[in-house]
CSV table of C-alpha atoms and ligand atoms in Angstrom, one decimal:
chain,number,residue,atom,x,y,z
L,188,MET,CA,-46.3,93.7,41.5
L,189,ALA,CA,-47.6,92.6,38.1
L,190,LEU,CA,-45.3,91.7,35.3
L,191,VAL,CA,-46.4,90.7,31.8
L,192,VAL,CA,-43.9,88.7,29.8
L,193,THR,CA,-44.0,89.3,26.1
L,194,SER,CA,-41.1,87.3,25.0
L,195,TYR,CA,-39.1,84.4,26.3
L,196,ILE,CA,-36.0,85.2,24.4
L,197,HIS,CA,-33.8,86.0,27.4
L,198,LEU,CA,-34.0,82.4,28.6
L,199,LYS,CA,-31.4,80.7,26.4
L,200,ILE,CA,-29.0,83.6,26.4
L,201,LYS,CA,-28.0,82.7,29.9
L,202,ALA,CA,-26.6,79.5,28.4
L,203,ARG,CA,-22.9,78.8,28.9
L,204,MET,CA,-20.8,76.0,27.5
L,205,PRO,CA,-22.8,73.0,26.8
L,206,HIS,CA,-22.4,69.8,28.8
L,207,ASN,CA,-23.2,66.2,28.5
L,208,HIS,CA,-24.0,65.9,24.8
L,209,PRO,CA,-26.8,68.4,24.2
L,210,THR,CA,-29.5,67.2,21.9
L,211,LEU,CA,-32.5,68.7,20.1
L,212,ILE,CA,-34.9,65.9,21.0
L,213,ASN,CA,-38.4,67.3,21.2
L,214,LYS,CA,-37.2,70.7,19.9
L,215,ARG,CA,-39.0,72.5,17.1
L,216,VAL,CA,-36.5,74.5,15.1
L,217,LEU,CA,-37.7,77.1,12.7
L,218,LEU,CA,-34.9,77.7,10.3
L,219,GLY,CA,-34.9,81.0,8.5
L,220,ILE,CA,-32.7,81.1,5.4
L,221,THR,CA,-31.7,84.4,3.9
L,222,GLY,CA,-29.9,85.2,0.7
L,223,GLY,CA,-26.2,84.6,1.2
L,224,ILE,CA,-23.9,82.2,-0.5
L,225,ALA,CA,-23.7,80.1,2.6
L,226,ALA,CA,-27.3,79.1,2.0
L,227,TYR,CA,-26.0,76.3,-0.1
L,228,LYS,CA,-25.0,74.6,3.2
L,229,THR,CA,-28.5,74.6,4.6
L,230,PRO,CA,-29.6,71.2,3.4
L,231,ASP,CA,-26.6,69.8,5.4
L,232,LEU,CA,-27.6,72.0,8.3
L,233,VAL,CA,-31.1,70.6,8.3
L,234,ARG,CA,-29.7,67.1,8.4
L,235,LYS,CA,-27.4,67.9,11.3
L,236,LEU,CA,-30.3,69.5,13.2
L,237,ALA,CA,-32.5,66.4,12.5
L,238,GLU,CA,-29.6,64.1,13.6
L,239,LEU,CA,-29.7,65.8,17.0
L,240,GLY,CA,-33.4,65.1,17.2
L,241,ALA,CA,-34.9,68.4,16.0
L,242,GLN,CA,-38.1,68.8,14.1
L,243,VAL,CA,-37.3,71.4,11.4
L,244,ARG,CA,-39.5,73.8,9.4
L,245,ILE,CA,-38.1,76.3,7.0
L,246,VAL,CA,-38.9,79.8,5.9
L,247,MET,CA,-36.9,81.2,3.0
L,248,SER,CA,-36.4,84.8,2.1
L,249,ARG,CA,-36.8,85.8,-1.5
L,250,GLY,CA,-33.0,86.0,-1.9
L,251,ALA,CA,-32.4,82.6,-0.4
L,252,GLU,CA,-34.0,80.9,-3.4
L,253,GLN,CA,-31.1,82.2,-5.5
L,254,PHE,CA,-28.7,80.0,-3.6
L,255,VAL,CA,-30.6,76.9,-2.6
L,256,THR,CA,-33.7,75.2,-4.1
L,257,PRO,CA,-36.9,74.7,-2.0
L,258,LEU,CA,-37.0,71.2,-3.4
L,259,ALA,CA,-33.6,70.2,-1.9
L,260,LEU,CA,-34.8,71.6,1.5
L,261,GLN,CA,-38.1,69.8,1.2
L,262,ALA,CA,-36.2,66.6,0.5
L,263,VAL,CA,-34.1,66.8,3.7
L,264,SER,CA,-36.7,68.3,6.0
L,265,GLY,CA,-39.8,66.4,4.8
L,266,HIS,CA,-41.8,69.6,4.6
L,267,ILE,CA,-42.3,72.2,1.9
L,268,PRO,CA,-40.4,75.3,2.9
L,269,HIS,CA,-42.5,78.4,3.4
L,270,ASN,CA,-41.5,81.1,1.0
L,271,ALA,CA,-41.2,84.9,1.5
L,272,GLN,CA,-44.7,85.8,0.4
L,273,MET,CA,-47.6,86.0,2.8
L,274,THR,CA,-50.6,85.0,0.7
L,275,ALA,CA,-54.1,84.2,1.6
L,276,GLU,CA,-53.3,80.6,0.7
L,277,SER,CA,-50.2,80.3,2.8
L,278,GLU,CA,-51.9,82.0,5.7
L,279,SER,CA,-54.7,79.5,5.6
L,280,GLY,CA,-52.2,76.7,6.1
L,281,MET,CA,-49.5,77.2,8.8
L,282,GLY,CA,-49.7,81.1,8.8
L,283,HIS,CA,-47.1,83.4,10.3
L,284,ILE,CA,-48.7,83.3,13.8
L,285,ASP,CA,-48.9,79.5,13.8
L,286,LEU,CA,-45.2,79.2,12.7
L,287,ALA,CA,-44.2,81.8,15.3
L,288,ARG,CA,-46.0,79.8,18.0
L,289,TRP,CA,-44.8,76.4,16.7
L,290,ALA,CA,-41.1,77.2,17.1
L,291,ASP,CA,-39.1,76.5,20.3
L,292,ILE,CA,-36.3,78.4,18.7
L,293,VAL,CA,-35.9,80.4,15.5
L,294,LEU,CA,-32.5,80.0,13.8
L,295,ILE,CA,-31.6,82.4,11.0
L,296,ALA,CA,-28.8,80.8,9.0
L,297,PRO,CA,-27.2,82.3,7.1
L,298,ALA,CA,-28.2,85.8,8.2
L,299,THR,CA,-27.1,88.5,5.8
L,300,ALA,CA,-26.2,92.0,6.9
L,301,ASN,CA,-29.4,93.2,5.3
L,302,PHE,CA,-31.5,90.7,7.3
L,303,ILE,CA,-29.7,91.7,10.5
L,304,ALA,CA,-30.5,95.4,9.8
L,305,GLN,CA,-34.2,94.5,9.2
L,306,LEU,CA,-34.4,92.4,12.3
L,307,ASN,CA,-32.9,95.3,14.4
L,308,GLN,CA,-35.5,97.7,12.9
L,309,GLY,CA,-38.4,95.5,13.6
L,310,SER,CA,-39.3,95.3,10.0
L,311,GLY,CA,-42.2,93.0,9.0
L,312,HIS,CA,-42.1,93.1,5.3
L,313,ASP,CA,-42.0,89.4,4.5
L,314,LEU,CA,-42.9,86.1,6.2
L,315,LEU,CA,-39.5,85.6,8.0
L,316,THR,CA,-39.3,89.1,9.5
L,317,THR,CA,-42.9,88.8,10.5
L,318,VAL,CA,-42.4,85.4,12.2
L,319,CYS,CA,-39.4,86.9,14.1
L,320,LEU,CA,-41.7,89.8,15.4
L,321,ALA,CA,-44.5,87.4,16.3
L,322,THR,CA,-42.6,84.7,18.1
L,323,THR,CA,-42.0,84.4,21.9
L,324,ALA,CA,-39.3,81.8,21.1
L,325,SER,CA,-35.6,82.7,21.2
L,326,VAL,CA,-34.2,84.1,18.0
L,327,VAL,CA,-30.7,83.0,17.1
L,328,VAL,CA,-28.7,84.5,14.3
L,329,SER,CA,-25.9,82.9,12.5
L,330,PRO,CA,-24.3,85.6,10.4
L,331,ALA,CA,-22.6,85.1,7.0
L,332,MET,CA,-21.2,88.0,5.0
L,333,ASN,CA,-18.1,89.5,3.6
L,334,GLN,CA,-15.6,90.3,6.3
L,335,GLN,CA,-15.7,94.1,5.6
L,336,MET,CA,-19.6,94.0,5.8
L,337,TRP,CA,-19.3,92.3,9.2
L,338,LYS,CA,-16.8,94.9,10.4
L,339,ASN,CA,-18.9,97.8,9.1
L,340,SER,CA,-19.9,100.0,12.0
L,341,THR,CA,-23.6,100.0,11.1
L,342,THR,CA,-23.6,96.1,11.1
L,343,ALA,CA,-21.7,96.2,14.4
L,344,GLU,CA,-24.3,98.6,15.9
L,345,ASN,CA,-27.2,96.4,14.7
L,346,VAL,CA,-25.6,93.3,16.2
L,347,ALA,CA,-24.9,95.0,19.6
L,348,SER,CA,-28.5,96.3,19.7
L,349,LEU,CA,-29.9,92.9,19.0
L,350,ILE,CA,-27.7,91.2,21.6
L,351,GLU,CA,-28.8,93.8,24.1
L,352,ARG,CA,-32.4,92.8,23.4
L,353,GLY,CA,-31.7,89.1,23.9
L,354,VAL,CA,-31.0,87.8,20.4
L,355,ALA,CA,-28.2,85.3,20.4
L,356,PHE,CA,-25.5,85.1,17.8
L,357,LEU,CA,-23.7,81.9,16.8
L,358,GLY,CA,-20.6,82.8,14.8
L,359,PRO,CA,-19.4,84.1,12.5
L,360,ASP,CA,-16.3,82.0,11.9
L,361,SER,CA,-13.1,83.4,10.5
L,362,GLY,CA,-11.3,82.3,7.4
L,363,GLU,CA,-11.2,82.3,3.7
L,364,GLN,CA,-14.5,83.6,2.1
L,365,ALA,CA,-16.3,82.9,-1.1
L,366,CYS,CA,-15.3,86.3,-2.4
L,367,GLY,CA,-11.6,85.6,-1.8
L,368,ASP,CA,-11.3,87.8,1.3
L,369,VAL,CA,-10.0,86.4,4.5
L,370,GLY,CA,-11.5,87.4,7.9
L,371,PRO,CA,-14.6,87.0,10.1
L,372,GLY,CA,-17.9,86.5,8.3
L,373,ARG,CA,-18.1,82.8,7.4
L,374,MET,CA,-21.2,80.9,8.6
L,375,LEU,CA,-20.3,78.2,11.2
L,376,GLN,CA,-20.1,74.7,9.8
L,377,PRO,CA,-23.5,73.0,9.9
L,378,GLN,CA,-22.2,70.4,12.5
L,379,ASP,CA,-20.9,73.1,14.9
L,380,LEU,CA,-23.9,75.3,14.4
L,381,ALA,CA,-26.4,72.4,15.2
L,382,GLN,CA,-24.4,71.5,18.3
L,383,GLN,CA,-24.1,75.1,19.6
L,384,LEU,CA,-27.8,75.6,19.0
L,385,ALA,CA,-28.5,72.5,21.1
L,386,GLY,CA,-26.1,73.8,23.8
L,387,LEU,CA,-28.2,77.0,24.1
L,388,PHE,CA,-31.0,74.9,25.7
L,389,GLN,CA,-28.7,73.8,28.5
L,390,THR,CA,-28.9,76.8,30.8
L,391,ARG,CA,-27.3,75.4,33.9
L,392,GLU,CA,-29.7,77.5,36.0
L,393,LEU,CA,-30.4,74.5,38.2
L,394,GLU,CA,-26.9,72.9,38.1
L,395,GLY,CA,-26.5,70.2,40.7
L,396,LYS,CA,-30.0,70.8,42.2
L,397,HIS,CA,-32.3,67.8,43.0
L,398,VAL,CA,-35.7,68.3,41.5
L,399,MET,CA,-38.7,66.0,41.9
L,400,LEU,CA,-41.9,66.3,39.9
L,401,THR,CA,-45.2,64.5,39.8
L,402,ALA,CA,-47.0,64.4,36.4
L,403,GLY,CA,-50.0,62.9,34.6
L,404,PRO,CA,-53.2,61.6,36.1
L,405,THR,CA,-53.6,59.0,38.8
L,406,TRP,CA,-55.8,55.9,38.4
L,407,GLU,CA,-57.9,54.7,41.3
L,408,ALA,CA,-59.0,51.2,40.6
L,409,ILE,CA,-62.6,50.1,41.1
L,410,ASP,CA,-61.8,46.6,39.8
L,411,PRO,CA,-59.0,45.2,37.5
L,412,VAL,CA,-60.5,46.9,34.4
L,413,ARG,CA,-62.3,50.0,35.7
L,414,GLY,CA,-61.1,53.0,37.5
L,415,ILE,CA,-61.5,56.7,38.3
L,416,THR,CA,-59.1,59.1,36.9
L,417,ASN,CA,-58.5,62.8,36.0
L,418,HIS,CA,-58.1,64.5,32.7
L,419,SER,CA,-54.4,65.0,32.2
L,420,SER,CA,-52.0,64.2,29.3
L,421,GLY,CA,-48.9,64.6,31.4
L,422,LYS,CA,-47.4,66.9,28.7
L,423,MET,CA,-46.8,69.9,31.0
L,424,GLY,CA,-45.1,67.8,33.7
L,425,TYR,CA,-42.9,65.9,31.2
L,426,ALA,CA,-41.9,69.2,29.5
L,427,LEU,CA,-41.0,70.6,33.0
L,428,ALA,CA,-38.9,67.5,33.8
L,429,GLU,CA,-37.1,67.9,30.5
L,430,ALA,CA,-36.5,71.6,31.0
L,431,ALA,CA,-35.2,71.0,34.6
L,432,ALA,CA,-32.8,68.3,33.3
L,433,GLU,CA,-31.6,70.7,30.6
L,434,ALA,CA,-31.0,73.3,33.2
L,435,GLY,CA,-28.6,70.9,34.9
L,436,ALA,CA,-30.7,69.4,37.7
L,437,HIS,CA,-30.9,65.8,38.8
L,438,VAL,CA,-34.5,65.1,38.0
L,439,THR,CA,-36.9,62.5,39.4
L,440,LEU,CA,-40.3,62.3,37.6
L,441,VAL,CA,-43.0,60.4,39.4
L,442,SER,CA,-45.5,59.8,36.7
L,443,GLY,CA,-49.1,58.5,36.6
L,444,PRO,CA,-50.3,56.6,33.5
L,445,THR,CA,-49.6,58.6,30.3
L,446,SER,CA,-48.7,57.7,26.7
L,447,LEU,CA,-45.6,59.8,26.8
L,448,THR,CA,-42.0,58.7,26.4
L,449,ALA,CA,-39.9,59.3,29.5
L,450,PRO,CA,-37.5,62.3,29.0
L,451,VAL,CA,-33.8,61.6,28.6
L,452,ASN,CA,-31.6,62.3,31.6
L,453,VAL,CA,-34.6,62.0,34.0
L,454,LYS,CA,-35.2,59.2,36.5
L,455,THR,CA,-38.8,58.3,35.8
L,456,ILE,CA,-40.8,56.3,38.3
L,457,HIS,CA,-44.1,54.9,37.0
L,458,VAL,CA,-47.0,54.7,39.4
L,459,ARG,CA,-50.8,54.3,39.1
L,460,SER,CA,-52.7,55.4,42.1
L,461,ALA,CA,-52.4,58.5,44.3
L,462,ALA,CA,-51.2,56.3,47.2
L,463,GLU,CA,-48.4,54.8,45.0
L,464,MET,CA,-47.5,58.4,43.9
L,465,HIS,CA,-47.4,59.5,47.5
L,466,ALA,CA,-45.2,56.6,48.5
L,467,ALA,CA,-42.8,57.1,45.6
L,468,VAL,CA,-42.5,60.8,46.4
L,469,PHE,CA,-41.9,60.3,50.1
L,470,ALA,CA,-39.3,57.6,49.5
L,471,ASP,CA,-36.9,60.2,48.2
L,472,ILE,CA,-38.2,63.6,49.2
L,473,ALA,CA,-35.5,64.3,51.8
L,474,GLU,CA,-33.0,64.5,48.9
L,475,GLN,CA,-34.9,67.2,47.0
L,476,ASP,CA,-34.2,70.9,46.7
L,477,ILE,CA,-37.3,71.6,44.6
L,478,PHE,CA,-40.7,69.8,44.4
L,479,ILE,CA,-43.1,70.5,41.5
L,480,GLY,CA,-46.5,69.0,41.8
L,481,VAL,CA,-48.0,68.9,38.3
L,482,ALA,CA,-50.0,65.7,38.6
L,483,ALA,CA,-53.7,65.8,38.4
L,484,VAL,CA,-54.1,63.6,41.4
L,485,ALA,CA,-57.6,62.1,41.9
L,486,ASP,CA,-59.1,63.7,45.0
L,487,TYR,CA,-60.9,60.5,46.1
L,488,ARG,CA,-60.4,56.7,45.6
L,489,PRO,CA,-62.8,53.8,46.1
L,490,VAL,CA,-62.6,52.5,49.7
L,491,ASP,CA,-62.7,48.9,48.3
L,492,SER,CA,-61.2,47.8,45.0
L,493,SER,CA,-62.5,44.4,43.8
L,494,ASP,CA,-59.9,41.8,42.8
L,495,GLN,CA,-62.3,40.5,40.2
L,496,LYS,CA,-64.2,42.3,37.5
L,497,ILE,CA,-67.5,43.4,38.9
L,498,LYS,CA,-70.6,42.0,37.0
L,499,LYS,CA,-73.3,44.3,35.7
L,500,ASN,CA,-76.0,42.6,37.8
L,501,HIS,CA,-77.6,45.7,39.2
L,502,ASP,CA,-79.2,48.8,37.8
L,503,GLU,CA,-77.5,51.0,40.2
L,504,MET,CA,-74.1,50.9,41.9
L,505,THR,CA,-72.7,52.9,44.8
L,506,ILE,CA,-69.0,53.3,45.2
L,507,LEU,CA,-67.9,54.5,48.6
L,508,MET,CA,-65.0,56.9,48.2
L,509,THR,CA,-62.4,58.2,50.6
L,510,LYS,CA,-60.1,61.2,50.3
L,511,ASN,CA,-56.6,60.7,48.8
L,512,PRO,CA,-53.6,62.3,50.6
L,513,ASP,CA,-52.7,65.7,49.2
L,514,ILE,CA,-49.1,64.9,48.1
L,515,LEU,CA,-48.1,68.5,47.5
L,516,ALA,CA,-49.5,69.8,50.8
L,517,ASP,CA,-47.8,66.9,52.6
L,518,VAL,CA,-44.4,67.8,51.1
L,519,ALA,CA,-44.9,71.5,51.9
L,520,ALA,CA,-45.7,70.6,55.5
L,521,LEU,CA,-42.4,68.8,56.1
L,522,LYS,CA,-40.1,70.2,58.7
L,523,LYS,CA,-37.6,71.1,56.1
L,524,PRO,CA,-39.6,71.4,52.9
L,525,PRO,CA,-38.0,71.8,49.5
L,526,PHE,CA,-39.0,74.8,47.4
L,527,CYS,CA,-42.6,73.9,46.5
L,528,VAL,CA,-44.4,74.6,43.3
L,529,GLY,CA,-48.0,73.8,42.6
L,530,PHE,CA,-50.4,74.0,39.7
L,531,ALA,CA,-53.9,75.3,39.8
L,532,ALA,CA,-56.0,74.3,36.7
L,533,GLU,CA,-59.0,76.6,36.7
L,534,THR,CA,-61.7,77.6,34.3
L,535,ASN,CA,-62.7,80.8,36.0
L,536,ASP,CA,-61.5,83.2,38.7
L,537,VAL,CA,-58.1,81.7,38.1
L,538,GLU,CA,-56.1,84.1,40.1
L,539,THR,CA,-58.3,84.1,43.2
L,540,TYR,CA,-58.4,80.3,43.3
L,541,ALA,CA,-54.7,80.0,42.7
L,542,ARG,CA,-53.8,82.5,45.4
L,543,ALA,CA,-56.0,80.6,47.9
L,544,LYS,CA,-54.3,77.4,47.0
L,545,LEU,CA,-50.8,79.0,47.3
L,546,GLU,CA,-51.7,80.0,50.9
L,547,ARG,CA,-53.6,76.9,51.9
L,548,LYS,CA,-50.9,74.5,50.8
L,549,LYS,CA,-48.1,76.8,51.9
L,550,LEU,CA,-46.4,76.9,48.5
L,551,ASP,CA,-43.6,79.1,47.3
L,552,LEU,CA,-45.0,79.4,43.7
L,553,ILE,CA,-48.2,78.5,42.0
L,554,VAL,CA,-48.7,78.1,38.3
L,555,ALA,CA,-52.2,79.1,37.4
L,556,ASN,CA,-53.4,77.3,34.4
L,557,HIS,CA,-56.2,78.7,32.3
L,558,VAL,CA,-58.0,75.5,31.1
L,559,GLY,CA,-61.1,77.3,29.8
L,560,GLY,CA,-60.2,77.7,26.1
L,561,SER,CA,-60.4,74.9,23.6
L,562,GLU,CA,-56.9,75.4,22.2
L,563,THR,CA,-55.0,75.4,25.4
L,564,GLY,CA,-54.9,73.3,28.6
L,565,PHE,CA,-55.7,69.6,28.8
L,566,GLY,CA,-54.1,67.6,26.1
L,567,SER,CA,-53.1,70.6,24.0
L,568,ASP,CA,-49.5,71.5,23.1
L,569,ASP,CA,-50.1,75.1,24.2
L,570,ASN,CA,-51.0,76.7,27.5
L,571,ILE,CA,-51.7,80.2,29.0
L,572,ILE,CA,-50.4,80.5,32.5
L,573,THR,CA,-49.8,83.0,35.3
L,574,LEU,CA,-47.0,82.6,37.8
L,575,ILE,CA,-48.0,83.7,41.3
L,576,THR,CA,-46.0,84.0,44.5
L,577,SER,CA,-47.1,85.8,47.7
L,578,SER,CA,-45.6,89.0,46.4
L,579,SER,CA,-45.6,88.8,42.6
L,580,LYS,CA,-47.6,87.9,39.5
L,581,GLN,CA,-46.4,87.2,36.0
L,582,ASP,CA,-48.7,86.6,33.1
L,583,LEU,CA,-47.2,84.6,30.3
L,584,PRO,CA,-48.7,84.8,26.8
L,585,ARG,CA,-49.9,81.7,25.0
L,586,ALA,CA,-47.0,79.5,24.1
L,587,SER,CA,-46.0,75.8,23.7
L,588,LYS,CA,-45.8,73.8,26.9
L,589,SER,CA,-42.1,73.2,26.4
L,590,GLN,CA,-41.4,77.0,26.1
L,591,LEU,CA,-43.5,77.7,29.2
L,592,ALA,CA,-41.7,74.9,31.0
L,593,ARG,CA,-38.3,76.5,30.3
L,594,HIS,CA,-39.7,79.8,31.6
L,595,ILE,CA,-41.1,78.2,34.8
L,596,VAL,CA,-37.7,76.5,35.4
L,597,SER,CA,-36.0,79.8,35.0
L,598,ARG,CA,-38.3,81.5,37.5
L,599,VAL,CA,-38.0,78.6,39.9
L,600,ALA,CA,-34.2,78.9,39.7
L,601,GLU,CA,-34.4,82.7,40.4
L,602,LEU,CA,-36.8,82.3,43.4
L,603,SER,CA,-35.2,79.2,45.0
L,604,THR,CA,-31.6,80.4,45.1
N,209,C5P,O1,-56.2,71.1,45.3
N,209,C5P,P1,-55.9,70.9,43.8
N,209,C5P,O2,-56.0,69.5,43.3
N,209,C5P,O3,-56.6,71.9,42.9
N,209,C5P,O4,-54.3,71.3,43.8
N,209,C5P,C1,-53.6,71.2,42.7
N,209,C5P,C2,-52.1,71.1,43.0
N,209,C5P,O5,-51.9,70.2,44.1
N,209,C5P,C3,-51.3,70.5,41.9
N,209,C5P,O6,-50.0,71.0,42.0
N,209,C5P,C4,-51.4,69.0,42.2
N,209,C5P,O7,-50.3,68.3,41.7
N,209,C5P,C5,-51.3,69.0,43.7
N,209,C5P,N1,-52.1,67.9,44.4
N,209,C5P,C6,-51.4,66.8,45.0
N,209,C5P,N2,-52.1,65.8,45.6
N,209,C5P,C7,-53.4,65.8,45.6
N,209,C5P,C8,-54.1,66.9,45.0
N,209,C5P,C9,-53.4,67.9,44.3
N,209,C5P,O8,-50.2,66.8,45.0
N,209,C5P,N3,-54.1,64.9,46.2
């Protein structure tokens, strides 16, 4: 059974009430502003999003500029807002596809009745509508309009149809309106909107589960200053740890040396060698429901590691190496193994090699990682992956590692319960 995912928008819609102070740390929010009076509140909204940790980029529709100035938004976001036009010049910078890929979430606030209609039609007549069509990120709409326009049956049909297709709505609020009417149609207050947006990332799909991950490379010392290692930034493993914690899991991250900051709400154990990683994993593996091996573990280590720096006295040097334990295979071979997920970073014949690994290591799921391209894989923020089980295959389009991490967590939740 082959399944191609074209959009990740369904993920956040499973979100329920937020718990333990959701944040937007490491989240890239693309704020789309359309032409409603509530646009005057967006500089405050940008601040509230930033206070929760978000990086914010802005796209304004032509109408939005009637209500709020690009300069005010630049001052609070630190970036020049993108305007409605798609010109050769703007496309040569961060064009519509780059913006669409950059976003973890697209928030349209305020969203007018007109914009909601265009979104429902799949219109792509300006930068904002085009980004909404091109993104795999969740699109979240915060409506703001006159109460009668909100109640209008065409608007209601557009909203229902968008919800059906996975677009989330935050608000509107009810109360007195700029036009003097009273009723539903006010944009949520910036503080509430920012908090509810952060809450959407907390899916609770792994509520109460214990998840352990390995991440980063390992370092096999030759002497105190030299060693053998693998190419790995740790970004994918850290993004997965963060996504699992946001999904409500108790997460333990066993990390080799990386330059990354430990994710919040994650117990992070720092190790250097494969042997240390193996020991840290097995110290607590009995407690785990799910184990995800993301680390690029060195396959071999020097038999002897010198205590002192080895001098360059010889033209040649031979290092005798011995095989490292396969941490993931050892976990999967336990009498009562957790749900086991592995990674297969391959440059060619990706599916064939990944399937072989799935069977050989007795895994429940393998994430095949295409590391051939220069813009994805090692060190990059993006990845292209395929999720493979013994009976299914799911190709995910190019997306940021954090977006992919949320999708993998969702799939793991589905398969492991
Ligand atoms: O065999 P290969 O290294 O390609 O397998 C990759 C998968 O196995 C990854 O999930 C990696 O984290 C895990 N692995 C491991 N211990 C090793 C080698 C790989 O846990 N010694």
